[in-house]
Tab-separated table of C-alpha atoms in Angstrom:
chain	number	residue	atom	x	y	z
A	1078	MET	CA	103.977	84.576	117.836
A	1079	THR	CA	102.016	87.996	118.419
A	1080	ARG	CA	103.979	89.994	116.465
A	1081	TYR	CA	102.848	87.286	113.226
A	1082	VAL	CA	99.740	88.009	114.166
A	1083	VAL	CA	99.794	91.710	114.054
A	1084	HIS	CA	101.798	91.616	110.569
A	1085	ARG	CA	99.070	89.535	109.345
A	1086	VAL	CA	96.155	91.825	110.685
A	1087	LEU	CA	97.890	94.713	109.294
A	1088	GLY	CA	98.644	92.849	106.162
A	1089	MET	CA	94.595	92.018	106.100
A	1090	LEU	CA	93.712	95.561	106.370
A	1091	LEU	CA	96.131	96.931	103.769
A	1092	VAL	CA	94.693	94.535	101.373
A	1093	LEU	CA	90.922	95.293	102.233
A	1094	PHE	CA	91.577	98.879	101.567
A	1095	LEU	CA	93.208	98.758	98.392
A	1096	VAL	CA	90.043	96.160	97.198
A	1097	CYS	CA	87.693	98.656	98.361
A	1098	LEU	CA	89.456	101.345	96.522
A	1099	PHE	CA	89.414	99.455	93.228
A	1100	THR	CA	85.933	98.312	93.682
A	1101	TYR	CA	85.058	101.991	94.204
A	1102	ILE	CA	86.789	103.117	91.035
A	1103	VAL	CA	85.377	100.238	88.693
A	1104	PHE	CA	81.524	100.909	90.110
A	1105	PHE	CA	81.279	104.443	90.734
A	1106	VAL	CA	83.932	106.168	88.545
A	1107	LEU	CA	84.460	103.768	85.102
A	1108	SER	CA	80.878	102.868	85.044
A	1109	PRO	CA	77.718	104.488	83.594
A	1110	ASP	CA	76.296	107.414	86.020
A	1111	PRO	CA	74.322	106.339	88.660
A	1112	ALA	CA	72.156	109.146	88.974
A	1113	VAL	CA	70.974	108.548	85.571
A	1114	GLN	CA	70.494	104.751	86.369
A	1115	ILE	CA	68.281	105.656	89.496
A	1116	CYS	CA	66.232	108.431	87.742
A	1117	GLY	CA	65.273	106.243	84.804
A	1118	LYS	CA	64.266	106.824	81.384
A	1119	ASN	CA	61.746	109.551	81.786
A	1120	CYS	CA	63.860	111.934	84.061
A	1121	THR	CA	64.980	115.495	83.646
A	1122	PRO	CA	68.406	116.908	84.307
A	1123	GLU	CA	67.207	118.937	87.068
A	1124	ARG	CA	66.316	115.434	88.860
A	1125	ILE	CA	70.081	114.084	87.964
A	1126	ASP	CA	71.644	117.014	89.252
A	1127	GLN	CA	69.149	116.531	92.600
A	1128	ILE	CA	70.190	112.471	92.750
A	1129	ARG	CA	74.075	113.133	92.269
A	1130	ALA	CA	73.961	115.582	95.332
A	1131	ASN	CA	71.919	113.090	96.941
A	1132	LEU	CA	74.455	110.992	96.855
A	1133	GLY	CA	77.509	113.064	96.961
A	1134	LEU	CA	78.725	112.469	93.397
A	1135	ASP	CA	79.281	116.159	93.102
A	1136	ASP	CA	82.176	115.908	95.293
A	1137	PRO	CA	85.702	114.948	94.338
A	1138	PHE	CA	86.831	111.778	93.927
A	1139	LEU	CA	88.579	111.118	97.047
A	1140	ALA	CA	86.028	112.885	99.231
A	1141	GLN	CA	83.528	110.272	97.583
A	1142	PHE	CA	85.929	107.464	98.668
A	1143	LEU	CA	86.165	109.207	102.124
A	1144	HIS	CA	82.489	109.306	102.586
A	1145	PHE	CA	82.302	105.521	101.518
A	1146	LEU	CA	84.910	104.179	103.988
A	1147	GLN	CA	83.072	106.743	107.189
A	1148	GLY	CA	80.370	104.546	105.843
A	1149	LEU	CA	81.614	101.298	106.168
A	1150	VAL	CA	83.058	102.412	109.694
A	1151	VAL	CA	80.347	104.689	111.680
A	1152	GLY	CA	77.513	105.303	108.793
A	1153	ARG	CA	76.938	108.197	106.579
A	1154	ASP	CA	74.023	110.259	105.602
A	1155	TYR	CA	72.203	110.907	102.590
A	1156	GLY	CA	70.530	114.229	101.030
A	1157	GLY	CA	70.622	116.974	103.073
A	1158	GLY	CA	68.320	119.595	104.731
A	1159	SER	CA	64.958	117.930	106.241
A	1160	SER	CA	65.461	114.800	103.485
A	1161	VAL	CA	68.349	113.494	105.167
A	1162	VAL	CA	68.479	109.359	105.311
A	1163	HIS	CA	71.117	107.976	107.727
A	1164	CYS	CA	72.600	104.766	106.607
A	1165	PRO	CA	74.089	102.659	109.454
A	1166	ALA	CA	77.122	101.133	109.704
A	1167	PRO	CA	78.908	99.306	107.752
A	1168	CYS	CA	76.834	101.208	105.036
A	1169	LEU	CA	77.276	99.782	101.435
A	1170	GLY	CA	74.719	102.214	99.885
A	1171	TYR	CA	71.258	101.837	98.584
A	1172	SER	CA	69.564	99.453	96.173
A	1173	PHE	CA	69.215	101.081	92.890
A	1174	GLN	CA	66.139	99.215	92.250
A	1175	THR	CA	64.660	98.583	95.580
A	1176	SER	CA	65.558	101.688	97.758
A	1177	GLN	CA	66.387	99.262	100.615
A	1178	ILE	CA	69.558	99.238	102.398
A	1179	VAL	CA	72.033	96.993	100.436
A	1180	THR	CA	73.472	95.778	103.938
A	1181	ASP	CA	69.993	94.450	105.037
A	1182	MET	CA	69.433	92.895	101.691
A	1183	ILE	CA	73.008	90.805	102.255
A	1184	VAL	CA	72.412	89.728	105.923
A	1185	GLN	CA	68.740	88.650	105.203
A	1186	ARG	CA	70.286	86.144	102.707
A	1187	LEU	CA	73.640	85.154	104.091
A	1188	PRO	CA	72.530	82.890	106.530
A	1189	VAL	CA	71.270	80.529	103.522
A	1190	THR	CA	74.386	80.884	101.619
A	1191	ALA	CA	76.649	80.398	104.831
A	1192	VAL	CA	74.374	77.006	105.092
A	1193	VAL	CA	74.885	76.082	101.463
A	1194	ALA	CA	78.690	76.647	102.032
A	1195	LEU	CA	79.127	75.015	105.002
A	1196	GLY	CA	77.352	71.727	104.261
A	1197	ALA	CA	79.053	71.685	100.979
A	1198	ALA	CA	82.265	72.021	102.829
A	1199	VAL	CA	81.556	69.184	104.915
A	1200	LEU	CA	80.918	66.858	102.305
A	1201	TRP	CA	83.801	67.939	100.146
A	1202	LEU	CA	86.307	67.818	102.854
A	1203	LEU	CA	85.385	64.215	103.871
A	1204	ALA	CA	85.257	62.753	100.629
A	1205	GLY	CA	88.225	64.387	99.486
A	1206	VAL	CA	90.416	63.662	102.313
A	1207	ILE	CA	88.919	59.969	102.846
A	1208	GLY	CA	88.901	59.093	98.982
A	1209	GLY	CA	92.202	60.550	98.773
A	1210	LEU	CA	93.869	58.717	101.689
A	1211	ILE	CA	92.345	55.461	100.165
A	1212	SER	CA	93.827	56.293	96.564
A	1213	ALA	CA	97.060	56.641	98.058
A	1214	VAL	CA	97.437	53.594	100.543
A	1215	ARG	CA	96.409	51.342	97.095
A	1216	GLU	CA	98.370	53.606	94.637
A	1217	GLY	CA	98.432	51.603	91.751
A	1218	LYS	CA	95.119	49.405	92.558
A	1219	PHE	CA	91.883	48.950	91.532
A	1220	ALA	CA	90.795	51.422	94.269
A	1221	ASP	CA	93.272	54.352	93.296
A	1222	ARG	CA	92.118	53.583	89.383
A	1223	PHE	CA	88.159	53.980	90.179
A	1224	ILE	CA	89.023	56.833	92.488
A	1225	ALA	CA	90.873	58.554	89.808
A	1226	SER	CA	87.647	57.669	87.302
A	1227	LEU	CA	85.023	59.470	89.836
A	1228	THR	CA	87.440	62.426	90.167
A	1229	LEU	CA	87.882	63.155	86.474
A	1230	GLY	CA	84.368	62.454	85.932
A	1231	GLY	CA	83.680	64.925	88.684
A	1232	MET	CA	86.136	67.856	87.502
A	1233	SER	CA	84.891	67.881	83.811
A	1234	ILE	CA	80.751	67.976	84.092
A	1235	PRO	CA	79.935	71.809	85.006
A	1236	ASN	CA	77.881	72.651	88.076
A	1237	TYR	CA	75.011	73.813	85.831
A	1238	VAL	CA	74.586	70.223	84.207
A	1239	LEU	CA	75.206	68.606	86.951
A	1240	ALA	CA	72.433	70.201	89.507
A	1241	LEU	CA	69.509	70.472	86.403
A	1242	ALA	CA	70.405	66.489	85.687
A	1243	LEU	CA	70.466	65.739	89.356
A	1244	GLN	CA	67.053	67.990	89.610
A	1245	TYR	CA	65.746	66.290	86.788
A	1246	VAL	CA	66.573	62.500	88.126
A	1247	PHE	CA	65.503	63.277	91.753
A	1248	VAL	CA	63.023	66.236	91.932
A	1249	VAL	CA	60.967	65.388	88.683
A	1250	GLN	CA	61.365	61.643	87.678
A	1251	LEU	CA	62.129	59.880	91.029
A	1252	GLN	CA	60.613	62.281	93.246
A	1253	TRP	CA	62.601	61.557	96.330
A	1254	LEU	CA	63.664	64.752	96.876
A	1255	PRO	CA	61.662	68.011	96.831
A	1256	PHE	CA	62.044	71.224	94.753
A	1257	PRO	CA	64.461	73.247	97.471
A	1258	GLN	CA	62.514	76.047	99.117
A	1259	ALA	CA	62.569	78.220	102.105
A	1260	VAL	CA	61.336	76.210	105.416
A	1261	PRO	CA	63.196	77.025	108.301
A	1262	PHE	CA	64.589	74.459	110.412
A	1263	VAL	CA	63.165	75.158	113.525
A	1264	ASP	CA	59.676	74.546	111.864
A	1265	ASP	CA	60.695	71.143	110.041
A	1266	PRO	CA	64.434	69.991	110.336
A	1267	GLY	CA	63.934	67.167	108.159
A	1268	GLN	CA	62.359	68.896	105.297
A	1269	TRP	CA	65.073	71.589	105.915
A	1270	PHE	CA	67.330	69.017	105.236
A	1271	LEU	CA	65.956	67.621	102.355
A	1272	ASN	CA	66.027	70.765	100.376
A	1273	PHE	CA	69.597	71.196	100.879
A	1274	ILE	CA	70.515	67.600	99.681
A	1275	LEU	CA	71.238	68.555	96.112
A	1276	PRO	CA	72.729	71.894	96.251
A	1277	TRP	CA	75.189	70.769	98.634
A	1278	THR	CA	75.874	67.691	96.568
A	1279	VAL	CA	76.201	69.644	93.088
A	1280	LEU	CA	78.742	72.014	95.205
A	1281	ALA	CA	80.357	69.286	97.058
A	1282	ILE	CA	81.069	66.960	93.738
A	1283	GLY	CA	83.537	69.524	91.980
A	1284	TYR	CA	85.551	70.404	95.243
A	1285	ALA	CA	85.620	66.901	96.267
A	1286	SER	CA	87.081	65.404	93.163
A	1287	SER	CA	90.145	68.327	93.545
A	1288	TYR	CA	90.467	67.689	96.988
A	1289	THR	CA	90.322	63.699	96.198
A	1290	ARG	CA	93.507	64.551	93.882
A	1291	LEU	CA	95.484	66.776	96.107
A	1292	THR	CA	95.140	64.843	99.559
A	1293	ARG	CA	96.343	61.817	97.412
A	1294	ALA	CA	99.086	63.445	95.773
A	1295	ASN	CA	100.413	64.888	99.326
A	1296	VAL	CA	99.799	61.701	101.066
A	1297	ILE	CA	102.356	59.833	98.815
A	1298	ASP	CA	104.391	62.407	98.888
A	1299	THR	CA	104.509	62.301	102.934
A	1300	LEU	CA	104.813	58.481	102.898
A	1301	GLY	CA	108.079	58.759	101.318
A	1302	GLU	CA	109.333	61.102	103.943
A	1303	ASN	CA	112.152	60.280	106.874
A	1304	PHE	CA	110.128	60.168	109.737
A	1305	VAL	CA	107.309	58.021	108.185
A	1306	ARG	CA	109.903	55.490	107.348
A	1307	THR	CA	111.351	55.706	110.881
A	1308	ALA	CA	107.833	55.241	112.588
A	1309	LYS	CA	107.438	51.708	109.654
A	1310	ALA	CA	110.779	50.834	111.062
A	1311	LYS	CA	109.578	51.065	114.545
A	1312	GLY	CA	106.736	48.430	114.183
A	1313	LEU	CA	103.879	51.102	114.350
A	1314	ARG	CA	100.480	49.312	112.422
A	1315	PRO	CA	99.972	50.795	109.106
A	1316	ASN	CA	96.806	52.378	109.861
A	1317	LEU	CA	98.165	54.298	112.274
A	1318	VAL	CA	101.242	55.510	110.407
A	1319	TRP	CA	98.930	56.547	107.697
A	1320	ARG	CA	96.491	58.705	109.956
A	1321	ARG	CA	98.941	60.148	112.733
A	1322	HIS	CA	102.398	60.674	110.588
A	1323	ALA	CA	101.314	60.863	106.849
A	1324	LEU	CA	98.109	62.343	106.778
A	1325	ARG	CA	98.212	65.381	109.290
A	1326	PRO	CA	101.330	66.910	107.118
A	1327	ALA	CA	99.411	65.848	104.021
A	1328	LEU	CA	96.658	68.432	105.153
A	1329	THR	CA	98.274	71.535	105.400
A	1330	PRO	CA	97.733	72.588	101.645
A	1331	VAL	CA	94.490	70.762	102.073
A	1332	ILE	CA	93.566	72.900	104.880
A	1333	THR	CA	95.006	76.118	102.756
A	1334	ILE	CA	92.888	75.231	99.994
A	1335	ALA	CA	89.795	74.673	101.730
A	1336	GLY	CA	89.854	78.162	103.612
A	1337	MET	CA	90.109	79.857	100.242
A	1338	ASP	CA	87.320	78.110	99.033
A	1339	PHE	CA	84.763	78.218	101.512
A	1340	ALA	CA	85.378	81.993	102.163
A	1341	GLY	CA	84.691	81.825	98.128
A	1342	LEU	CA	81.398	80.531	98.521
A	1343	LEU	CA	80.434	82.718	101.368
A	1344	GLY	CA	80.569	85.199	99.033
A	1345	GLY	CA	77.820	83.727	97.120
A	1346	ALA	CA	77.534	80.722	94.849
A	1347	LEU	CA	75.642	82.737	92.139
A	1348	ILE	CA	75.405	79.477	89.711
A	1349	THR	CA	73.885	76.357	91.952
A	1350	GLU	CA	71.921	79.304	93.930
A	1351	THR	CA	70.283	80.543	90.792
A	1352	VAL	CA	69.408	77.187	89.471
A	1353	PHE	CA	67.976	75.793	92.581
A	1354	GLY	CA	65.967	79.115	93.356
A	1355	ILE	CA	67.771	79.736	96.652
A	1356	ASN	CA	67.704	83.211	97.962
A	1357	GLY	CA	70.923	83.063	99.042
A	1358	VAL	CA	74.116	86.409	98.410
A	1359	GLY	CA	74.732	84.443	95.212
A	1360	LYS	CA	71.025	84.589	93.474
A	1361	LEU	CA	70.918	88.104	94.870
A	1362	ALA	CA	74.104	88.998	92.902
A	1363	ALA	CA	72.689	87.381	89.808
A	1364	ASP	CA	69.498	89.545	90.488
A	1365	ALA	CA	71.498	92.583	90.645
A	1366	ILE	CA	73.786	91.741	87.641
A	1367	THR	CA	70.690	91.162	85.848
A	1368	ARG	CA	69.002	94.417	86.731
A	1369	ASN	CA	72.679	96.223	86.780
A	1370	ASP	CA	72.410	97.452	90.474
A	1371	GLN	CA	75.717	98.670	90.951
A	1372	PRO	CA	75.417	99.052	95.119
A	1373	VAL	CA	74.267	95.282	95.430
A	1374	ILE	CA	77.013	94.228	93.130
A	1375	MET	CA	79.692	95.860	94.427
A	1376	ALA	CA	78.337	94.896	98.179
A	1377	VAL	CA	78.708	91.278	97.208
A	1378	THR	CA	82.338	91.581	95.670
A	1379	LEU	CA	83.327	93.418	98.737
A	1380	LEU	CA	81.921	90.527	100.896
A	1381	ALA	CA	83.378	88.188	98.578
A	1382	ALA	CA	86.692	89.512	99.098
A	1383	PHE	CA	86.185	90.277	102.683
A	1384	PHE	CA	85.991	86.446	103.355
A	1385	VAL	CA	88.918	85.448	101.262
A	1386	VAL	CA	91.002	87.597	102.865
A	1387	VAL	CA	90.110	86.939	106.853
A	1388	GLY	CA	89.863	83.133	105.700
A	1389	ASN	CA	93.372	83.018	104.535
A	1390	MET	CA	94.838	84.677	107.340
A	1391	ALA	CA	92.504	82.266	109.667
A	1392	VAL	CA	93.755	79.174	107.549
A	1393	ASP	CA	97.659	80.699	108.378
A	1394	LEU	CA	97.141	81.152	111.789
A	1395	LEU	CA	95.565	77.321	112.113
A	1396	TYR	CA	98.753	75.760	110.147
A	1397	SER	CA	100.856	75.302	113.513
A	1398	ALA	CA	97.602	72.982	114.862
A	1399	ILE	CA	98.001	70.952	112.112
A	1400	ASP	CA	101.767	70.519	111.369
A	1401	PRO	CA	104.104	70.662	114.013
A	1402	ARG	CA	107.136	71.891	111.531
A	1403	VAL	CA	104.908	75.334	111.427
A	1404	ARG	CA	105.495	75.749	115.102
A	1405	VAL	CA	109.015	75.062	115.120
A	1406	GLY	CA	109.581	77.695	112.392
A	1407	ALA	CA	107.337	80.544	113.924
A	1408	ALA	CA	109.140	79.692	117.190
A	1409	ALA	CA	112.689	80.350	115.239
């Protein structure tokens, strides 16, 4: 097991290195000159040359990339002489628009995105697993057809349409919910909860529909396995067979996709945060794309890749706790 974990960690580091290399090439080699963007319209060639020197853009590509990796690990210095500015690790550069440290900008927004992602994940997992289990157990009956209709509708409606529709109904017309705003949990837990109900629901509906269909298919397949038939032959109660013998093995692919989806959301729920005006990483990315703020866009891209890779590895390590057959395979 230790050897497997070491291999997974080394593979994760290799993937992250390749992502860093590819992202750096896209944003700092293939994109327009960053020095020109920073300098603005009324700029002189001398000022552009000075900005290039301060950012290290005059160095060869390999040296630039090594400086970037150095900044991620130990930090780096920008400029020279008396105008040196230190960017602490993990340094992702400075925003072209606000001159803020990009890492600080992300750290300020990441807790909000984590709340949105975690709340939505809890909702879609509960709804998806419970709905899929009921649909599988009631296969071909009214409950199965009704849940199938709901999942089809949930998968068909785009997030931004659903967000605007729910916001108009529950916030503008019925006034049951407030428009999402920044209210700390410690100041007013009730208001904080009400502010996130709509974003959680909008994100959860589409995912819950997919998870319901996936859980249903997996449970139906598992119910046909020999060990499930043996459990039924022993006279175990049906609900015990479903929960203990059929559901757990069927959850393995569900947990896999859940880890990937949750990691992707931590990288930024762009549409939902933009529609509801939530100042998370997704809103930060949307604003950076609008203003062509390359360091911020690159940082969010790397953050999303980091969470996806780490989430994928974490899911692999959790397999043995979910499905005993994985423990047997790892031991072999």
